[in-house]
CSV table of C-alpha atoms and ligand atoms in Angstrom, one decimal:
chain,number,residue,atom,x,y,z
A,257,MET,CA,-3.8,-9.5,11.2
A,258,ALA,CA,-3.6,-12.8,12.8
A,259,ASP,CA,-1.3,-13.9,9.9
A,260,LYS,CA,2.2,-14.8,11.0
A,261,ARG,CA,3.7,-12.9,8.3
A,262,ALA,CA,1.7,-9.7,9.2
A,263,GLN,CA,3.0,-10.1,12.7
A,264,ARG,CA,6.6,-10.3,11.5
A,265,LEU,CA,6.2,-7.3,9.4
A,266,ALA,CA,4.6,-5.1,12.3
A,267,GLU,CA,7.5,-6.3,14.6
A,268,LEU,CA,10.0,-5.2,11.9
A,269,ILE,CA,8.6,-1.7,11.6
A,270,LYS,CA,7.8,-0.9,15.2
A,271,PRO,CA,11.3,0.8,15.9
A,272,LEU,CA,11.1,2.8,12.7
A,273,ARG,CA,7.8,4.5,13.6
A,274,VAL,CA,8.4,8.2,14.9
A,275,LYS,CA,6.2,8.4,18.1
A,276,PRO,CA,3.8,11.2,17.6
A,277,GLY,CA,4.7,14.2,19.9
A,278,SER,CA,8.2,12.9,20.6
A,279,GLU,CA,11.2,15.3,20.1
A,280,VAL,CA,13.5,13.6,17.5
A,281,ASN,CA,17.1,14.1,17.0
A,282,LEU,CA,17.7,12.2,13.9
A,283,ALA,CA,21.5,11.6,14.2
A,284,LYS,CA,21.3,10.5,17.7
A,285,ASP,CA,17.9,8.5,17.6
A,286,TYR,CA,17.9,6.8,14.2
A,287,ASP,CA,21.1,4.9,13.0
A,288,PRO,CA,21.3,4.8,9.0
A,289,GLY,CA,23.1,1.4,9.4
A,290,TYR,CA,20.6,-0.2,11.6
A,291,LYS,CA,19.3,-3.7,10.7
A,292,ALA,CA,17.1,-6.0,12.7
A,293,ASP,CA,19.1,-8.5,14.6
A,294,PHE,CA,17.0,-11.4,13.6
A,295,LEU,CA,17.6,-10.7,9.9
A,296,ASN,CA,20.3,-12.0,7.6
A,297,LYS,CA,20.8,-10.6,4.2
A,298,LYS,CA,21.4,-13.8,2.3
A,299,LYS,CA,19.2,-16.0,4.4
A,300,ASP,CA,16.1,-13.9,5.1
A,301,GLY,CA,16.4,-10.8,2.8
A,302,PRO,CA,14.9,-12.1,-0.4
A,303,ASP,CA,12.2,-14.2,1.3
A,304,LEU,CA,11.0,-11.3,3.3
A,305,LEU,CA,11.0,-8.8,0.6
A,306,ARG,CA,9.0,-11.4,-1.5
A,307,THR,CA,6.6,-11.7,1.5
A,308,GLY,CA,6.2,-8.0,1.6
A,309,ILE,CA,5.8,-7.7,-2.2
A,310,ALA,CA,3.3,-10.6,-2.4
A,311,LEU,CA,1.3,-9.0,0.7
A,312,LEU,CA,1.3,-5.7,-1.2
A,313,ALA,CA,0.0,-7.2,-4.4
A,314,ASP,CA,-2.7,-8.9,-2.7
A,315,TYR,CA,-3.8,-5.9,-0.6
A,316,GLN,CA,-3.6,-3.6,-3.5
A,317,ALA,CA,-5.9,-5.7,-5.5
A,318,ARG,CA,-8.6,-5.5,-2.7
A,319,LEU,CA,-7.9,-1.7,-2.1
A,320,ALA,CA,-8.8,-1.4,-5.9
A,321,ALA,CA,-11.8,-3.6,-5.8
A,322,GLN,CA,-13.2,-1.9,-2.7
A,323,ASP,CA,-12.7,1.4,-4.1
A,324,THR,CA,-13.4,3.3,-0.7
A,325,TYR,CA,-9.8,4.1,0.6
A,326,GLY,CA,-6.8,5.5,-1.0
A,327,VAL,CA,-3.1,5.4,0.1
A,328,LEU,CA,-0.7,8.2,-0.2
A,329,VAL,CA,3.1,7.1,0.3
A,330,CYS,CA,5.4,10.1,0.8
A,331,LEU,CA,9.0,9.2,0.2
A,332,GLN,CA,11.8,11.8,1.2
A,333,ALA,CA,15.5,11.3,1.2
A,334,LEU,CA,18.7,13.2,0.4
A,335,ASP,CA,20.3,12.5,-3.1
A,336,ALA,CA,21.4,8.9,-3.6
A,337,GLY,CA,19.1,7.9,-0.6
A,338,GLY,CA,17.5,5.3,-2.7
A,339,LYS,CA,14.0,6.5,-3.6
A,340,ASP,CA,14.0,5.4,-7.1
A,341,GLY,CA,15.2,1.9,-6.5
A,342,THR,CA,12.9,1.5,-3.4
A,343,ILE,CA,9.9,2.5,-5.6
A,344,ARG,CA,11.0,0.1,-8.3
A,345,HIS,CA,11.6,-3.0,-6.1
A,346,VAL,CA,8.8,-2.5,-3.6
A,347,MET,CA,6.1,-1.9,-6.3
A,348,SER,CA,7.3,-4.7,-8.6
A,349,GLY,CA,4.5,-7.1,-7.7
A,350,VAL,CA,1.4,-4.7,-7.9
A,351,ASN,CA,-0.8,-4.1,-10.7
A,352,PRO,CA,0.5,-0.7,-12.4
A,353,GLN,CA,-3.0,0.4,-13.0
A,354,GLY,CA,-3.4,1.0,-9.3
A,355,VAL,CA,-0.2,2.8,-8.5
A,356,HIS,CA,0.8,6.4,-9.6
A,357,VAL,CA,4.0,7.8,-9.0
A,358,SER,CA,4.6,11.6,-8.9
A,359,ASN,CA,7.9,13.2,-8.8
A,360,PHE,CA,8.3,16.7,-7.4
A,361,LYS,CA,11.2,18.8,-8.6
A,362,VAL,CA,11.9,22.6,-8.5
A,363,PRO,CA,8.4,24.3,-8.8
A,364,SER,CA,7.4,25.8,-12.2
A,365,ALA,CA,6.2,29.3,-12.5
A,366,GLU,CA,2.6,28.0,-12.7
A,367,GLU,CA,3.1,26.1,-9.5
A,368,LEU,CA,4.8,29.0,-7.7
A,369,ASP,CA,1.5,31.3,-8.6
A,370,HIS,CA,-0.4,29.1,-6.3
A,371,ASP,CA,-0.5,28.1,-2.5
A,372,PHE,CA,2.3,25.8,-1.6
A,373,LEU,CA,0.2,22.5,-1.3
A,374,TRP,CA,-1.7,23.1,-4.6
A,375,ARG,CA,0.8,21.0,-6.9
A,376,TYR,CA,0.6,18.2,-4.3
A,377,ALA,CA,-3.1,18.2,-4.1
A,378,ARG,CA,-3.4,17.8,-7.8
A,379,ARG,CA,-1.5,14.5,-7.7
A,380,LEU,CA,-3.7,12.8,-4.8
A,381,PRO,CA,-4.4,9.2,-5.3
A,382,ALA,CA,-8.0,8.4,-6.2
A,383,ARG,CA,-9.9,5.9,-4.0
A,384,GLY,CA,-8.7,2.5,-4.7
A,385,ASP,CA,-5.2,3.7,-5.7
A,386,ILE,CA,-1.7,3.8,-4.2
A,387,GLY,CA,-0.2,7.2,-4.9
A,388,ILE,CA,3.6,7.6,-4.3
A,389,PHE,CA,5.1,11.0,-3.9
A,390,ASN,CA,8.7,10.8,-4.9
A,391,ARG,CA,9.7,13.9,-2.9
A,392,SER,CA,6.6,15.4,-1.5
A,393,HIS,CA,4.9,18.4,0.2
A,394,TYR,CA,7.7,17.9,2.7
A,395,GLU,CA,10.1,19.6,0.5
A,396,GLU,CA,8.3,22.8,1.4
A,397,VAL,CA,9.8,22.5,5.0
A,398,LEU,CA,13.2,21.0,4.0
A,399,VAL,CA,14.9,22.3,0.8
A,400,VAL,CA,12.8,25.5,1.1
A,401,ARG,CA,13.8,25.9,4.8
A,402,VAL,CA,17.4,25.2,4.1
A,403,HIS,CA,17.6,27.4,1.2
A,404,PRO,CA,15.4,30.4,2.0
A,405,GLU,CA,15.8,32.0,-1.4
A,406,ASN,CA,13.1,29.4,-2.3
A,407,LEU,CA,10.6,30.9,0.1
A,408,ASP,CA,11.1,34.2,-1.6
A,409,ARG,CA,10.2,32.7,-4.9
A,410,GLN,CA,6.9,31.6,-3.5
A,411,LYS,CA,5.4,35.2,-3.8
A,412,LEU,CA,3.9,34.9,-0.4
A,413,PRO,CA,2.3,38.1,1.1
A,414,LYS,CA,4.4,39.7,3.8
A,415,GLU,CA,2.4,38.5,6.8
A,416,ALA,CA,2.7,35.0,5.6
A,417,LYS,CA,6.6,35.1,5.6
A,418,GLY,CA,7.2,35.9,9.1
A,419,LYS,CA,9.4,33.7,11.5
A,420,ASP,CA,6.6,31.5,12.3
A,421,VAL,CA,6.4,30.4,8.8
A,422,TRP,CA,7.6,26.8,9.6
A,423,ALA,CA,5.6,26.1,12.6
A,424,ARG,CA,2.6,27.3,10.5
A,425,ARG,CA,3.5,25.1,7.7
A,426,TYR,CA,3.9,22.1,10.0
A,427,ARG,CA,0.5,22.7,11.2
A,428,GLU,CA,-1.1,23.1,7.7
A,429,ILE,CA,0.5,20.0,6.6
A,430,ASN,CA,-1.0,18.1,9.6
A,431,ASP,CA,-4.3,19.6,9.1
A,432,TRP,CA,-4.2,18.7,5.5
A,433,GLU,CA,-3.2,15.0,6.2
A,434,ARG,CA,-6.0,15.0,8.9
A,435,TYR,CA,-8.5,15.9,6.4
A,436,LEU,CA,-7.3,13.5,3.8
A,437,SER,CA,-7.1,10.6,6.5
A,438,ASP,CA,-10.8,11.6,7.8
A,439,ASN,CA,-12.0,11.3,4.2
A,440,GLY,CA,-10.6,7.8,3.5
A,441,PHE,CA,-7.0,8.6,2.2
A,442,LYS,CA,-4.2,7.1,4.6
A,443,VAL,CA,-1.0,9.0,4.4
A,444,VAL,CA,2.3,7.1,5.4
A,445,LYS,CA,5.6,8.8,5.3
A,446,LEU,CA,9.0,7.3,4.9
A,447,LEU,CA,12.3,9.0,5.3
A,448,LEU,CA,15.2,7.2,3.8
A,449,ASN,CA,18.0,7.8,6.2
A,450,LEU,CA,21.3,7.8,4.6
A,451,SER,CA,24.6,8.3,6.4
A,452,LYS,CA,27.0,11.1,5.0
A,453,GLU,CA,29.7,8.4,4.2
A,454,GLU,CA,27.3,6.0,2.4
A,455,GLN,CA,26.1,9.0,0.3
A,456,ARG,CA,29.9,9.8,-0.4
A,457,THR,CA,30.4,6.1,-1.5
A,458,ARG,CA,27.1,6.2,-3.7
A,459,PHE,CA,28.1,9.5,-5.4
A,460,LEU,CA,31.7,8.0,-6.2
A,461,LYS,CA,30.1,4.9,-7.7
A,462,ARG,CA,28.1,7.1,-9.9
A,463,ILE,CA,31.2,8.8,-11.1
A,464,ASP,CA,33.1,5.6,-11.3
A,465,LEU,CA,30.7,3.6,-13.6
A,466,PRO,CA,30.2,5.3,-16.9
A,467,GLU,CA,26.5,3.9,-17.1
A,468,LYS,CA,25.8,5.7,-13.7
A,469,ASN,CA,27.2,9.0,-14.7
A,470,TRP,CA,23.8,10.3,-15.9
A,471,LYS,CA,22.5,9.9,-12.3
A,472,PHE,CA,25.0,12.3,-10.9
A,473,SER,CA,25.0,16.1,-11.0
A,474,SER,CA,27.6,18.3,-9.4
A,475,ALA,CA,24.7,20.1,-7.8
A,476,ASP,CA,24.0,16.9,-5.7
A,477,ALA,CA,27.7,17.2,-4.4
A,478,ARG,CA,27.0,20.9,-3.8
A,479,GLU,CA,24.0,20.2,-1.7
A,480,ARG,CA,26.1,17.9,0.4
A,481,GLN,CA,27.7,21.0,1.9
A,482,TRP,CA,24.4,21.8,3.7
A,483,TRP,CA,24.2,18.4,5.2
A,484,ASP,CA,23.9,19.6,9.0
A,485,ASP,CA,21.1,21.9,8.0
A,486,TYR,CA,19.2,19.1,6.3
A,487,GLN,CA,19.7,16.9,9.5
A,488,ARG,CA,18.2,19.7,11.6
A,489,ALA,CA,15.4,20.2,9.3
A,490,PHE,CA,14.6,16.6,9.1
A,491,SER,CA,14.7,16.4,12.9
A,492,GLU,CA,12.2,19.3,13.1
A,493,MET,CA,10.0,17.9,10.6
A,494,LEU,CA,9.8,14.5,12.2
A,495,SER,CA,9.1,15.9,15.5
A,496,ALA,CA,6.4,18.2,14.2
A,497,THR,CA,4.7,16.2,11.7
A,498,SER,CA,4.6,12.5,12.9
A,499,THR,CA,0.9,12.1,13.9
A,500,ASP,CA,-1.4,9.3,14.8
A,501,TRP,CA,-3.2,9.7,11.4
A,502,ALA,CA,0.0,10.3,9.2
A,503,PRO,CA,2.9,8.7,11.1
A,504,TRP,CA,6.6,8.9,9.8
A,505,TYR,CA,8.8,5.9,9.5
A,506,VAL,CA,12.6,6.5,9.5
A,507,ILE,CA,14.1,3.8,7.3
A,508,PRO,CA,17.7,3.0,7.7
A,509,ALA,CA,18.9,3.5,4.3
A,510,ASP,CA,22.6,2.5,4.3
A,511,ARG,CA,21.9,-1.1,3.3
A,512,LYS,CA,19.7,-1.0,0.3
A,513,TRP,CA,18.3,-4.6,0.7
A,514,PHE,CA,17.2,-3.7,4.3
A,515,ALA,CA,15.6,-0.4,3.3
A,516,ARG,CA,13.5,-2.1,0.7
A,517,ILE,CA,12.2,-4.6,3.1
A,518,CYS,CA,11.4,-2.0,5.6
A,519,ALA,CA,9.5,0.2,2.9
A,520,ALA,CA,7.5,-2.9,1.7
A,521,ALA,CA,6.6,-3.6,5.3
A,522,VAL,CA,5.5,-0.3,6.2
A,523,ILE,CA,3.3,0.0,3.1
A,524,ALA,CA,1.9,-3.6,3.5
A,525,HIS,CA,1.3,-3.0,7.1
A,526,THR,CA,-0.8,0.3,6.3
A,527,LEU,CA,-2.9,-1.7,3.7
A,528,MET,CA,-3.5,-4.4,6.3
A,529,GLU,CA,-4.8,-1.9,8.9
A,530,ILE,CA,-7.3,-0.6,6.2
A,531,ASP,CA,-7.9,-4.4,5.6
A,532,PRO,CA,-9.9,-3.8,2.2
A,533,LYS,CA,-12.4,-6.4,1.4
A,534,TYR,CA,-13.7,-7.6,-2.0
A,535,PRO,CA,-17.2,-6.4,-2.5
A,536,VAL,CA,-19.9,-9.2,-2.2
A,537,VAL,CA,-22.6,-9.0,-4.7
A,538,SER,CA,-26.2,-8.8,-3.7
A,539,GLU,CA,-28.5,-11.9,-3.6
A,540,GLN,CA,-30.4,-10.5,-6.5
A,541,ALA,CA,-27.1,-10.0,-8.4
A,542,ARG,CA,-26.1,-13.6,-7.6
A,543,GLN,CA,-29.3,-15.0,-8.9
A,544,GLU,CA,-28.8,-13.1,-12.2
A,545,LEU,CA,-25.4,-14.7,-12.6
A,546,LEU,CA,-26.8,-18.1,-11.9
A,547,THR,CA,-29.4,-17.6,-14.7
A,548,VAL,CA,-26.4,-16.3,-17.0
A,549,LYS,CA,-24.4,-19.4,-15.9
A,550,ALA,CA,-27.3,-21.7,-16.9
A,551,GLU,CA,-27.5,-20.1,-20.3
A,552,LEU,CA,-23.8,-20.4,-21.0
A,553,GLU,CA,-24.0,-24.0,-20.0
A,554,ASP,CA,-26.8,-24.6,-22.5
A,555,GLU,CA,-24.5,-23.4,-25.2
A,556,ALA,CA,-21.9,-26.1,-24.6
A,557,PRO,CA,-20.8,-27.9,-27.7
A,558,LYS,CA,-21.4,-31.5,-27.9
A,559,ASP,CA,-18.3,-33.1,-26.5
A,560,ALA,CA,-17.6,-30.2,-24.0
A,561,PRO,CA,-18.4,-30.1,-20.3
A,562,ALA,CA,-21.2,-27.7,-19.6
A,563,ASP,CA,-18.8,-25.7,-17.4
A,564,PRO,CA,-15.2,-26.3,-18.3
A,565,TYR,CA,-13.9,-24.4,-15.5
A,566,ALA,CA,-15.8,-26.1,-13.0
A,567,ALA,CA,-14.9,-29.5,-14.4
A,568,ALA,CA,-11.2,-28.5,-14.4
A,569,HIS,CA,-11.4,-27.3,-10.7
A,570,ALA,CA,-13.7,-30.1,-9.3
A,571,LYS,CA,-10.9,-31.9,-7.9
A,572,THR,CA,-9.3,-28.9,-5.9
A,573,GLY,CA,-12.7,-28.2,-4.4
A,574,LYS,CA,-12.7,-24.9,-6.2
A,575,ALA,CA,-15.6,-25.8,-8.4
A,576,GLY,CA,-18.0,-23.2,-9.9
A,577,MET,CA,-20.9,-21.4,-8.1
A,578,GLU,CA,-23.2,-23.2,-5.8
A,579,ALA,CA,-26.7,-21.9,-5.6
B,188,LIG,P1,17.0,12.0,-9.3
B,188,LIG,O1,18.2,12.9,-8.8
B,188,LIG,O2,17.0,10.5,-8.8
B,188,LIG,O3,16.6,12.0,-10.6
B,188,LIG,P2,15.6,13.7,-7.7
B,188,LIG,O4,14.2,13.7,-6.9
B,188,LIG,O5,16.7,14.2,-6.8
B,188,LIG,O6,15.7,12.6,-8.4
B,188,LIG,P3,16.3,16.1,-9.2
B,188,LIG,O7,15.7,16.7,-10.5
B,188,LIG,O8,17.7,15.7,-9.2
B,188,LIG,O9,15.3,14.8,-8.9
B,188,LIG,O10,16.0,17.2,-8.1
B,188,LIG,C1,14.7,17.7,-7.7
B,188,LIG,C2,15.2,18.8,-6.9
B,188,LIG,O11,14.2,19.7,-6.7
B,188,LIG,C3,15.8,18.4,-5.6
B,188,LIG,O12,17.0,19.2,-5.2
B,188,LIG,C4,14.7,19.1,-4.5
B,188,LIG,O13,15.2,19.4,-3.4
B,188,LIG,C5,14.1,20.2,-5.5
B,188,LIG,N1,12.8,20.5,-5.1
B,188,LIG,C6,11.7,19.8,-4.9
B,188,LIG,N2,10.6,20.5,-4.5
B,188,LIG,C7,11.0,21.6,-4.3
B,188,LIG,C8,10.3,22.9,-3.8
B,188,LIG,N3,9.3,23.1,-3.5
B,188,LIG,N4,11.0,24.2,-4.0
B,188,LIG,C9,12.5,24.1,-4.3
B,188,LIG,N5,13.1,22.9,-4.8
B,188,LIG,C10,12.3,21.8,-4.8
B,189,LIG,MG1,18.8,14.5,-7.8
């Protein structure tokens, strides 16, 4: 982490991290229009996003090669918060084989027939992978809380539906994430924090531009009526479930370019903390490689160098294997 770039990213995300145990009032504590003073959209924006994406690509390759840790990124936002665009931009540099995106919508009949974490557990990343939850198990304390009829549909036994259901869910979610973290799966959670006015603007854009019409549904506008209830549910969720092992980051989402930089920075920072390393082969395996190397060199056609790769890279000092 001595890398200057890493330090810059760490500095950027520090104010966004929700301190475990703190009492959060989202509207008061986090400004959706916040931008780090030292950043300028035109001058620094593209460069920093590129840095974040390059770091992600590099660390994701190591994560996959090491095959020991997995990363779960949970993305929450209200409609038009920018989840899809964030995933598209932030993950643009990584090997698609190592990233899996899962979208969670209204639960199916089969899903409602199970415990509330079941459908999320089925989508967890494998070791070496990054899993992205586009909406996540946090819907279970957000939309389900704001619209309690969702809870009624969950077929819970009476004793599990009492007043303490939300406190219990927070605890169960924290326990589940701790279990994942203890077993090598790092959980990182991003709330894209949008202002009501910016949501209105984005909805209108989706209505005004015909090619965006498909993205808008009148249900989204209806959901807006519950804005204050969602803000309260977000605040409680952040207060109760930002933990040392699975912290929340509140990403200011009114400026898309800044939100993307922050999201890339948080994920890159998480990977840096894991610091995955390429496996080093054993001495015996290395000797075997050298034997094969000698055999391949013996096969060289008359006018070809014994090892074309080493010959081409000799000047740069990156020549083939030394014994
Ligand atoms: P987009 O609109 O960008 O396609 P989206 O994530 O908003 O993406 P939609 O199909 O519009 O997808 O909405 C999914 C809906 O499902 C959201 O309103 C969300 O709150 C709801 N949902 C997700 N999980 C649950 C849950 N466990 N119980 C009830 N509703 C849920
Ligand atoms: Mg939607």
